[in-house]
PDB file of C-alpha atoms in Angstrom:
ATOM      1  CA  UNK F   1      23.776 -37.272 -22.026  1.00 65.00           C
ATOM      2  CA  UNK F   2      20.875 -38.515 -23.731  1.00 76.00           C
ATOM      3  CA  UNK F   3      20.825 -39.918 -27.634  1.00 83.00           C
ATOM      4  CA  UNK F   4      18.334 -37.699 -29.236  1.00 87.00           C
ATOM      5  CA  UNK F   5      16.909 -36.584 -32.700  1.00 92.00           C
ATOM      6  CA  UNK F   6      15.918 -33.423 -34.090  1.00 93.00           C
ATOM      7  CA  UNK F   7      15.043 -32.529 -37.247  1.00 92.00           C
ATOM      8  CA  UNK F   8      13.546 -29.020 -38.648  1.00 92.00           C
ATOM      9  CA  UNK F   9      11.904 -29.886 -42.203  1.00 92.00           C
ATOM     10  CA  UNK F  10      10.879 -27.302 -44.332  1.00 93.00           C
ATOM     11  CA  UNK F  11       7.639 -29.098 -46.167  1.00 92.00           C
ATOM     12  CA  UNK F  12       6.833 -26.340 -48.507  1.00 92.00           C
ATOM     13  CA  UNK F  13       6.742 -22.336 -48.534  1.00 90.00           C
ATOM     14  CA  UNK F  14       5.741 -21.782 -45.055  1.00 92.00           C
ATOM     15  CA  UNK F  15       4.928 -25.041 -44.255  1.00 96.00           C
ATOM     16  CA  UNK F  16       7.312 -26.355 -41.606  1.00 96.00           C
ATOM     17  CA  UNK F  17       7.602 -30.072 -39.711  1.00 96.00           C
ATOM     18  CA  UNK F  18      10.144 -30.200 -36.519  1.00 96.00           C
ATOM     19  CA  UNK F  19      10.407 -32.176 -33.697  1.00 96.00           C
ATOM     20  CA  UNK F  20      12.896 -34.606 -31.811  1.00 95.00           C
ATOM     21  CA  UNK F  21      12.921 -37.626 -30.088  1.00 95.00           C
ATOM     22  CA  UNK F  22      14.979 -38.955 -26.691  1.00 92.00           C
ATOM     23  CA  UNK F  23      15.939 -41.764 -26.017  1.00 90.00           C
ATOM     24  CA  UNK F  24      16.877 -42.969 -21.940  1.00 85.00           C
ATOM     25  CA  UNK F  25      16.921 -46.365 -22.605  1.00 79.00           C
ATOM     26  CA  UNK F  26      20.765 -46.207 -21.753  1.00 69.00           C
ATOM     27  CA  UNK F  27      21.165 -44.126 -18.774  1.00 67.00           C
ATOM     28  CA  UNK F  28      23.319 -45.768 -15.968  1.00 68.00           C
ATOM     29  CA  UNK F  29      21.118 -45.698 -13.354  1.00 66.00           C
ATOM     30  CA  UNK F  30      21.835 -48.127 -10.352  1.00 70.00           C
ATOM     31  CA  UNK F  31      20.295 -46.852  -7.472  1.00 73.00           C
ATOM     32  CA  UNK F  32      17.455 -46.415  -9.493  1.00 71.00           C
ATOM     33  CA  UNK F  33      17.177 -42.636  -8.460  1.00 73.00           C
ATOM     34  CA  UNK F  34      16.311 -40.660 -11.603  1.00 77.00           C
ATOM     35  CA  UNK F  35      12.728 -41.666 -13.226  1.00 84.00           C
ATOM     36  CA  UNK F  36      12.211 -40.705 -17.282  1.00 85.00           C
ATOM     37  CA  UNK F  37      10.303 -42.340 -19.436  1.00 89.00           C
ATOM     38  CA  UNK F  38      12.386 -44.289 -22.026  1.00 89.00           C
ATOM     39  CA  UNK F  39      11.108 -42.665 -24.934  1.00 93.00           C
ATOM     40  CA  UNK F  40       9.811 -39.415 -25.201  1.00 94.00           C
ATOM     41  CA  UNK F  41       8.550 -37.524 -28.893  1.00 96.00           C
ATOM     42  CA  UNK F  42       7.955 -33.781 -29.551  1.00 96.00           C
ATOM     43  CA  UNK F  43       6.733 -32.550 -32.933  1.00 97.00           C
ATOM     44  CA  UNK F  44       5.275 -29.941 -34.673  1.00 97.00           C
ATOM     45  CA  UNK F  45       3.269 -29.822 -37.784  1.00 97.00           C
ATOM     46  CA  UNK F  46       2.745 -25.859 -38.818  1.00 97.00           C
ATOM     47  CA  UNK F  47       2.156 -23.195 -41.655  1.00 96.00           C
ATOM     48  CA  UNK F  48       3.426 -19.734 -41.013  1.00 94.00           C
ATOM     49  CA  UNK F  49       2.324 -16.900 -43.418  1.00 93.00           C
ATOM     50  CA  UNK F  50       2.035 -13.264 -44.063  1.00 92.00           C
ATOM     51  CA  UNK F  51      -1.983 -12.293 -45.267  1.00 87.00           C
ATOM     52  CA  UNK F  52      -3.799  -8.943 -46.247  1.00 88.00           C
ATOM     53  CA  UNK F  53      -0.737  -7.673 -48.120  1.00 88.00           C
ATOM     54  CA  UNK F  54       1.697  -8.574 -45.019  1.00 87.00           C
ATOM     55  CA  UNK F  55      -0.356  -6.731 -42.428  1.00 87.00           C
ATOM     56  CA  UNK F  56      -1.208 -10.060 -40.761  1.00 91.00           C
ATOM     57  CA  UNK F  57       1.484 -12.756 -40.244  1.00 93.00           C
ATOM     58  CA  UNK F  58      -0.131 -16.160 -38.779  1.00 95.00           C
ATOM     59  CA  UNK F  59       1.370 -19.292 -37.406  1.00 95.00           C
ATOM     60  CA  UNK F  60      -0.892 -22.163 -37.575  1.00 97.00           C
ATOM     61  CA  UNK F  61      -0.182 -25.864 -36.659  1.00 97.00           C
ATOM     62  CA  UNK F  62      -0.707 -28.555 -33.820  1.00 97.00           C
ATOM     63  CA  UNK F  63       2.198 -29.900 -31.178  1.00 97.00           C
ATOM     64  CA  UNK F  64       2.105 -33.245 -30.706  1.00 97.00           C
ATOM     65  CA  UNK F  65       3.852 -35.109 -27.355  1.00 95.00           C
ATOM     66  CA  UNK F  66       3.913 -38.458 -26.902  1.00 95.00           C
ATOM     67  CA  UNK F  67       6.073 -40.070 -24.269  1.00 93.00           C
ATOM     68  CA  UNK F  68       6.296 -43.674 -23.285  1.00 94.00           C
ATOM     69  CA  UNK F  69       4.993 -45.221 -19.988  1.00 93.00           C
ATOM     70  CA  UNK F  70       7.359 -45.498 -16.454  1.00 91.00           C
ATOM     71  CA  UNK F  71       7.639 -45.357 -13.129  1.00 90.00           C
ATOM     72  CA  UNK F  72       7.163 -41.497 -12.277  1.00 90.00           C
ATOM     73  CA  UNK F  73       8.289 -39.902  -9.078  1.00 90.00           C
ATOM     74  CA  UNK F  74       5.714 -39.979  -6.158  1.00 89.00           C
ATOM     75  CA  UNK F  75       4.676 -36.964  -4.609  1.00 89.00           C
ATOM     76  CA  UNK F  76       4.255 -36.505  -0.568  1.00 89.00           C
ATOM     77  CA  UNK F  77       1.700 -33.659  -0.207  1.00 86.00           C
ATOM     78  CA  UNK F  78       2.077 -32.554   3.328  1.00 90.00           C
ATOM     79  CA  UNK F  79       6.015 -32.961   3.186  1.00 93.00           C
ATOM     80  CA  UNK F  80       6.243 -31.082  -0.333  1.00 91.00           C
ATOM     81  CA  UNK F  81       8.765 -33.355  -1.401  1.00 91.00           C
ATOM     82  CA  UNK F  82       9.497 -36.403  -4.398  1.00 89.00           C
ATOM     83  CA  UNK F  83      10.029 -39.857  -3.441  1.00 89.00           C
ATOM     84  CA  UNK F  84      11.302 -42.791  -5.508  1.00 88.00           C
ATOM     85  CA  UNK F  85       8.049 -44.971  -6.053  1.00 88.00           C
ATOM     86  CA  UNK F  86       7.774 -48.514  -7.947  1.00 88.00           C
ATOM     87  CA  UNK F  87       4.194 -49.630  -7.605  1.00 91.00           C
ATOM     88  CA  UNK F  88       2.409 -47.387 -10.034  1.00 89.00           C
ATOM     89  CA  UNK F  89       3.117 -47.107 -13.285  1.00 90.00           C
ATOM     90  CA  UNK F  90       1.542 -44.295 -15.743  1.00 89.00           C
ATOM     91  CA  UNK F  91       0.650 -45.298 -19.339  1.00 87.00           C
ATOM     92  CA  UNK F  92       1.704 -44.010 -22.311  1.00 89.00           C
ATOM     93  CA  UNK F  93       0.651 -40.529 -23.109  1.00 89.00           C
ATOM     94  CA  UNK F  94      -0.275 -38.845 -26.269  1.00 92.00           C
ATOM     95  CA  UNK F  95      -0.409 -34.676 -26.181  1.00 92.00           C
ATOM     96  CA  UNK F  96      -1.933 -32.870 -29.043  1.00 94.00           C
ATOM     97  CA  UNK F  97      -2.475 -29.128 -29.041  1.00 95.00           C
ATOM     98  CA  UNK F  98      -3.855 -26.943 -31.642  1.00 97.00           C
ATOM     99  CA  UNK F  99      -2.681 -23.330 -31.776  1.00 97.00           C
ATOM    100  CA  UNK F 100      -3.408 -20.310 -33.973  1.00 96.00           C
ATOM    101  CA  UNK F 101      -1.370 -17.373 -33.487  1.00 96.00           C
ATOM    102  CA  UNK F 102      -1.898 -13.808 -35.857  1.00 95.00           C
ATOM    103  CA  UNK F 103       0.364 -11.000 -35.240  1.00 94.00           C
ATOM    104  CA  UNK F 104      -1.104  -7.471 -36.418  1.00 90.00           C
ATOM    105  CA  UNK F 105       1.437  -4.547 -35.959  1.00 84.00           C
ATOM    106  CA  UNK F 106       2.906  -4.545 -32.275  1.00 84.00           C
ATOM    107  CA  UNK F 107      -0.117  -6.997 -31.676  1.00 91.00           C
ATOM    108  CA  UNK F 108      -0.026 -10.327 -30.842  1.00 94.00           C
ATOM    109  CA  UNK F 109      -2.851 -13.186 -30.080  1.00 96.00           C
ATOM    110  CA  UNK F 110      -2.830 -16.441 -29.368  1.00 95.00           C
ATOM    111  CA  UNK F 111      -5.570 -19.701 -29.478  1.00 96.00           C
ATOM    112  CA  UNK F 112      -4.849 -23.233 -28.401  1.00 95.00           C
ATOM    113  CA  UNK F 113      -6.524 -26.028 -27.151  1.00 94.00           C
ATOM    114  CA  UNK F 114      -3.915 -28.055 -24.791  1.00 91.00           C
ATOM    115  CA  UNK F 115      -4.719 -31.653 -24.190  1.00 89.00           C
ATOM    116  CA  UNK F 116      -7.196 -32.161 -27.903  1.00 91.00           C
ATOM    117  CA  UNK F 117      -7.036 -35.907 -26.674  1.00 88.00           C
ATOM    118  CA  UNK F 118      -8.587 -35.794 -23.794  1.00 86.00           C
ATOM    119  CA  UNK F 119     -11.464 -34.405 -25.303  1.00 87.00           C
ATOM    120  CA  UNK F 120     -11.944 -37.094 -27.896  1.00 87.00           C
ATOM    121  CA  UNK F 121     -10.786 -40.001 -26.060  1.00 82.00           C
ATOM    122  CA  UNK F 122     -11.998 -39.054 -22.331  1.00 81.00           C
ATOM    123  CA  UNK F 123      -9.030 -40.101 -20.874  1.00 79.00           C
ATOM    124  CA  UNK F 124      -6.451 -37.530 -19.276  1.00 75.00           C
ATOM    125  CA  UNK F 125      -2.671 -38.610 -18.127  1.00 76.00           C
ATOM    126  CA  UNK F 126      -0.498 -38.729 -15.071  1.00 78.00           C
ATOM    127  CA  UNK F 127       2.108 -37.076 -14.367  1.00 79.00           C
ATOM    128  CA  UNK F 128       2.419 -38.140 -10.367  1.00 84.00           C
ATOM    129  CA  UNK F 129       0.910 -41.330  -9.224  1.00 83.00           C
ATOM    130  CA  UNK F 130      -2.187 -40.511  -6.504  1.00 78.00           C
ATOM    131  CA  UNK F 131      -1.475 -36.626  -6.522  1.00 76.00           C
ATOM    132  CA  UNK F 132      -1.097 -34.739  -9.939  1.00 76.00           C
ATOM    133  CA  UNK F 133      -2.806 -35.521 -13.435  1.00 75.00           C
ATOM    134  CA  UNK F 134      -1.775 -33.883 -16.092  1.00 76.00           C
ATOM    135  CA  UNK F 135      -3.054 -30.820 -17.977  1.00 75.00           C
ATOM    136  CA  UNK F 136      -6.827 -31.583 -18.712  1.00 81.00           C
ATOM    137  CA  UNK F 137      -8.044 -30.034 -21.787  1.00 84.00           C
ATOM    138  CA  UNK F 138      -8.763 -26.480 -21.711  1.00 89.00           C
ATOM    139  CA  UNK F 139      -9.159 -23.293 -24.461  1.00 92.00           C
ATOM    140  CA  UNK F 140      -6.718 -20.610 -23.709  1.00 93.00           C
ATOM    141  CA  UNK F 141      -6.730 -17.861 -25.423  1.00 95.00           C
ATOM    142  CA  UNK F 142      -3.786 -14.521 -24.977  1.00 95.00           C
ATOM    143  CA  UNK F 143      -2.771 -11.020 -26.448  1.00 93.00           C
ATOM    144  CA  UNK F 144      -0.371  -8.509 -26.169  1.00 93.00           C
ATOM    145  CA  UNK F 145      -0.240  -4.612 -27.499  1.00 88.00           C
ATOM    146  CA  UNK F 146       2.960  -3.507 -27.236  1.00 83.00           C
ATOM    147  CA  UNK F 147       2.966   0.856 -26.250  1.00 82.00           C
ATOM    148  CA  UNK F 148       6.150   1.396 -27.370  1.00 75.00           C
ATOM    149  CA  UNK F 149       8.351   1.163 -30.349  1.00 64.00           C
TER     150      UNK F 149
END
């Protein structure tokens, strides 16, 4: 197992910070098979709260990802299958992602903006060397009516 972190802070009335962070530094790994980045961070900065006399319950807040940079698995396209690669290393990647959710009855929507910094740095991360990059930035927006009680 892993030596990891987490922590769930309650900031204020509704205002919540969680998050954890992993550390990999001391996995036994001889045959150098398994390929994690040595440090990986998740956290989330958020205010949740009822409005319009509790008809409206919102969760705002951003998740923020940061991981450090290593050796990821190669991926063979026409085989379909991981390899163990040691040439290419990814950098260091920084996540954040906006989100607004509002709930409204059996309603639900949902707003967030994955991947904020690519959009102000205009850089984007890898997450397979020569085949996959990560998830560029991109709106995405969802709802749901549930019919039944």
């Amino acid at each position: 197992a892993t030596p990891q972190v987490k922590w769930p802070i309650n900031l204020s009335k509704g205002i919540k910070f969680s998050g954890g962070v992993i550390n990999s530094l001391i996995l036994s790994d001889e045959d150098d098979a398994v390929k994690v980045p040595d440090w990986l961070v998740n956290t989330q900065l958020s205010l949740e709260d009822y409005w319009f006399q509790k008809n409206l319950q919102a969760h705002i807040g951003v998740d923020v990802t940061w991981r450090s940079a290593y050796y990821a698995m190669g991926y063979d396209m026409p085989t379909q299958q991981y390899f163990v690669q040691n040439d290419v290393m990814v950098g260091n990647a920084l996540i954040v992602d906006p989100f607004f959710n509002l709930k409204i009855k059996r309603g639900r929507v949902w707003f967030k903006y994955h991947n904020l910094t690519q959009l102000i740095l205009k850089t984007g991360y890898i997450m397979t060397p020569y085949s996959y990059t990560g998830q560029r930035n991109v709106f995405d927006l969802g709802f749901e009516h549930v019919m039944f009680d």
